[in-house]
Amino acid sequence: MGKVTGFLEFDRQKESYLPVTQRVKNNKEFVLVLENSKAKTQAARCMNCGTPFCMTGCPVNNIIPDWNDLVYTQDYRNALDTLHSTNNFPEFTGRVCPAPCEAACTLNVNNEPVGIKSIELFIVEKGFENGWILPQPSAVRTGKKVAIVGSGPAGLAAAQQLCRAGHAVTVFEKNDRIGGLLRYGIPGFKLDKEIVDRRVEQLKSEGVHFRTGVFVGKEALKEITNWAKETLSPEKLLEDFDAVLLTGGSEQGRDLPVPGRDLQGIHFAMEFLPQQNKVDAGDEVRNQLRADGKHVVVIGGGDTGSDCVGTSRRHGAEGIVQFELLPQPPEQENKPMVWPYWPIKLRTSSSHEEGCERDWSVATKRFEGSNGKVEKLIAARLEWKDGKMSEVPDSEFTLKADLVLLAMGFVAPAAQVLSAFGVEKDARGNAKATTDGEGCYRTSVDKVFAAGDMRRGQSLVVWAIREGRQAARAVDEFLMGASDLPR
């Protein structure tokens, strides 16, 4: 490594944030990319550890020690090439990935890990700043046509790989803009949509064809299609293309069937968040779900719930409460026990820091209100023992609630799409397909492949990119008999 003793000399440096009072006034990004000197110092902390567990902790197997060393020596161009060799979109993961690579960092055993995610973002933004990230169209065309259903990270990664392999790629998106959950699931303050557009333009220049407002399936159900204007049958797709890859995201939220659920003011997170993204894009959204002056209750303690908290704060909510069914995790994990695996520990997001009351081991009993509108939530405390929960006697309490947002995770992705194709599903309702061996990522239907949330269920952007890349190789092998695409 460039600085053999760097991990002994330097402390972990985090990216800076704009002040809370400033950033909650809009939905723009507020994380400041590392400066050159800070990136070099952070990269110097990367140890010559022999076995880089960070690479196995990373779903796309980023070659982290190599580009850390290149950043230390300020060879940014080669650092970018190394980063892009395993990850099509490091500007996405550098912003929204929870960084399992950092949890697996050898330095994390008894210290603070290297700021891998911060360095990743630094490298790719340096690439855009210097004009190094350009279209890479294929010099030859195979004559084969591939349809990709879904334009989230899995679909975009697969599209880029297959187009660069020489295939004619068309991406179908049911919404009015490209990006899938990158566009309409993640708030703009975490991922500005100009960042998505920037990469989509590269894909277009490479030859990827995009069709928006097209729902692929038998029936264009309103709750599934959102803004689709056209329905395309699976039969037509299979007739017109040599292979079809399904890469839709998990959007169907887990419901909460308790008394009062039908009251107005109770919504899924994916009803609430996309509307704000459309407003940010300049669209007019009639009767937009707003948190202005309201007492907001967010049910679910994960990232989606955190996004609801941050969006509600920017709306000007009177008060925000977020609670979770599970018990509060420890503030610090037992590193010798769990390293290098992803630890369960208390995680406080930037949205939480902006103002939110959090609670754990809480179950919703019912909703109450008047004139058809929710006004309060009745909850109870839970006791957990041996992995089982029981209600604490006489522990019921009331929360004022003008707006309730359900963010308890997602169930089977786009079940209507899978059913329309007649794809065999696994026990969780996802497309049944393996990731190894002959026929990987292939479904039970000839010519139809599945990757990302469509195959594995709700997951991370980085996992979607990995599966999109691997599925692209599988499709290329299916069409050509062999493939030079990386796995």
XYZ file of C-alpha atoms in Angstrom, residues 94-275:
182
model
C -21.478 5.956 -3.279
C -24.587 7.816 -2.170
C -27.159 5.261 -0.993
C -25.335 2.008 -0.233
C -25.167 1.073 3.480
C -21.575 -0.031 2.807
C -21.325 -3.674 3.893
C -17.731 -3.419 2.659
C -16.931 -1.114 5.582
C -18.430 -3.538 8.085
C -16.095 -6.201 6.623
C -12.992 -3.959 6.624
C -10.155 -5.594 8.567
C -9.536 -2.313 10.367
C -13.106 -2.531 11.702
C -12.127 -5.401 14.011
C -10.928 -2.988 16.688
C -11.053 0.455 15.073
C -13.094 2.605 12.709
C -13.155 1.175 9.165
C -11.770 2.894 6.100
C -14.326 5.315 4.589
C -14.686 3.162 1.492
C -18.046 4.574 0.438
C -16.753 8.159 0.641
C -13.717 7.295 -1.481
C -15.908 5.523 -4.033
C -18.043 8.646 -4.456
C -14.926 10.809 -4.649
C -13.488 8.704 -7.478
C -16.582 8.662 -9.680
C -17.318 12.357 -9.214
C -13.686 13.087 -10.084
C -14.311 11.101 -13.263
C -17.343 13.160 -14.227
C -15.559 16.388 -13.287
C -12.673 15.597 -15.644
C -14.823 14.301 -18.500
C -13.458 10.772 -18.286
C -16.857 9.041 -18.206
C -17.906 8.820 -21.831
C -20.180 6.537 -23.887
C -18.628 3.203 -24.855
C -20.688 1.940 -27.820
C -19.966 -1.505 -29.156
C -17.887 -1.664 -32.331
C -19.889 -4.677 -33.575
C -23.557 -5.616 -33.471
C -24.770 -9.163 -32.942
C -28.199 -8.776 -34.498
C -29.794 -10.082 -31.315
C -32.541 -8.129 -29.526
C -33.061 -8.059 -25.747
C -36.005 -6.597 -23.856
C -35.481 -5.486 -20.269
C -38.575 -4.875 -18.151
C -37.798 -2.356 -15.417
C -35.314 0.533 -15.432
C -34.023 0.419 -11.862
C -30.380 -0.343 -11.030
C -30.621 -4.005 -12.077
C -32.212 -3.155 -15.418
C -29.820 -0.306 -16.153
C -26.737 -2.367 -15.280
C -27.903 -5.251 -17.464
C -28.795 -2.883 -20.303
C -25.361 -1.284 -20.321
C -23.540 -4.610 -20.243
C -25.654 -6.189 -22.987
C -25.483 -3.129 -25.211
C -21.702 -3.050 -24.886
C -21.710 -6.723 -25.893
C -23.322 -5.664 -29.174
C -26.970 -6.530 -28.608
C -29.898 -4.251 -29.418
C -31.373 -3.455 -25.998
C -34.768 -1.927 -25.273
C -35.708 -1.040 -21.690
C -39.415 -0.852 -20.851
C -40.479 1.271 -17.871
C -44.067 1.599 -16.621
C -43.457 5.043 -15.124
C -43.016 8.299 -17.002
C -39.273 8.578 -16.379
C -36.334 6.174 -16.331
C -34.786 5.040 -13.057
C -37.260 2.773 -11.286
C -36.861 3.021 -7.532
C -33.780 5.192 -8.020
C -36.190 7.736 -9.477
C -39.381 7.242 -7.493
C -38.321 5.428 -4.339
C -35.277 7.323 -3.059
C -35.780 10.972 -2.026
C -33.933 13.667 -3.910
C -31.989 14.719 -0.826
C -30.289 11.306 -0.865
C -29.973 10.913 -4.630
C -30.532 13.913 -6.864
C -32.304 12.779 -10.028
C -29.848 14.724 -12.172
C -27.358 12.041 -11.126
C -29.662 9.385 -12.595
C -30.275 11.416 -15.763
C -26.536 11.883 -16.238
C -25.963 8.141 -16.439
C -29.095 7.465 -18.507
C -27.767 9.861 -21.143
C -24.589 7.791 -21.318
C -26.634 4.620 -21.882
C -28.651 6.320 -24.616
C -25.438 7.388 -26.352
C -24.224 3.799 -26.201
C -27.357 2.647 -28.027
C -29.788 1.583 -25.292
C -33.367 2.373 -26.309
C -35.804 3.407 -23.571
C -39.599 3.242 -23.672
C -41.438 4.854 -20.764
C -45.096 4.652 -19.798
C -45.295 1.011 -20.898
C -46.654 -1.648 -18.558
C -45.677 -5.177 -19.541
C -48.391 -7.581 -18.454
C -51.956 -8.659 -19.041
C -53.809 -5.818 -17.388
C -52.674 -2.309 -16.506
C -53.789 -2.102 -12.896
C -53.658 1.466 -11.584
C -51.889 0.597 -8.331
C -49.185 -1.256 -10.242
C -48.656 0.950 -13.282
C -48.754 4.396 -11.671
C -48.295 6.546 -14.804
C -48.317 3.921 -17.565
C -50.110 4.866 -20.774
C -49.645 1.651 -22.714
C -49.928 -2.065 -21.977
C -47.707 -4.550 -23.791
C -48.411 -8.272 -23.607
C -45.711 -10.815 -22.711
C -46.560 -12.692 -25.904
C -45.705 -9.638 -28.008
C -42.433 -9.153 -26.164
C -41.410 -12.789 -26.610
C -42.326 -12.597 -30.283
C -40.289 -9.458 -30.963
C -37.190 -10.153 -28.861
C -34.647 -12.959 -28.594
C -34.520 -12.737 -24.796
C -36.460 -10.964 -22.044
C -34.987 -9.952 -18.692
C -37.365 -9.042 -15.846
C -35.797 -6.535 -13.431
C -38.742 -4.809 -11.743
C -38.335 -3.528 -8.191
C -40.227 -4.294 -4.984
C -42.904 -1.629 -4.615
C -45.798 -3.471 -2.987
C -45.651 -2.519 0.689
C -46.512 -4.821 3.547
C -49.960 -3.881 4.867
C -51.165 -3.518 8.452
C -54.594 -5.178 8.819
C -55.828 -3.660 12.082
C -59.117 -1.927 12.938
C -59.353 1.540 11.411
C -56.967 0.797 8.542
C -59.532 2.160 6.066
C -59.479 5.663 7.575
C -58.189 8.483 5.379
C -54.639 9.596 6.122
C -53.075 6.113 6.277
C -50.815 5.427 3.314
C -48.008 3.203 2.124
C -44.600 4.856 1.953
C -44.579 4.256 -1.804
C -47.695 6.365 -2.152
C -46.017 9.220 -0.293
C -42.409 9.290 -1.507
C -42.881 9.140 -5.329
C -45.242 12.111 -5.264
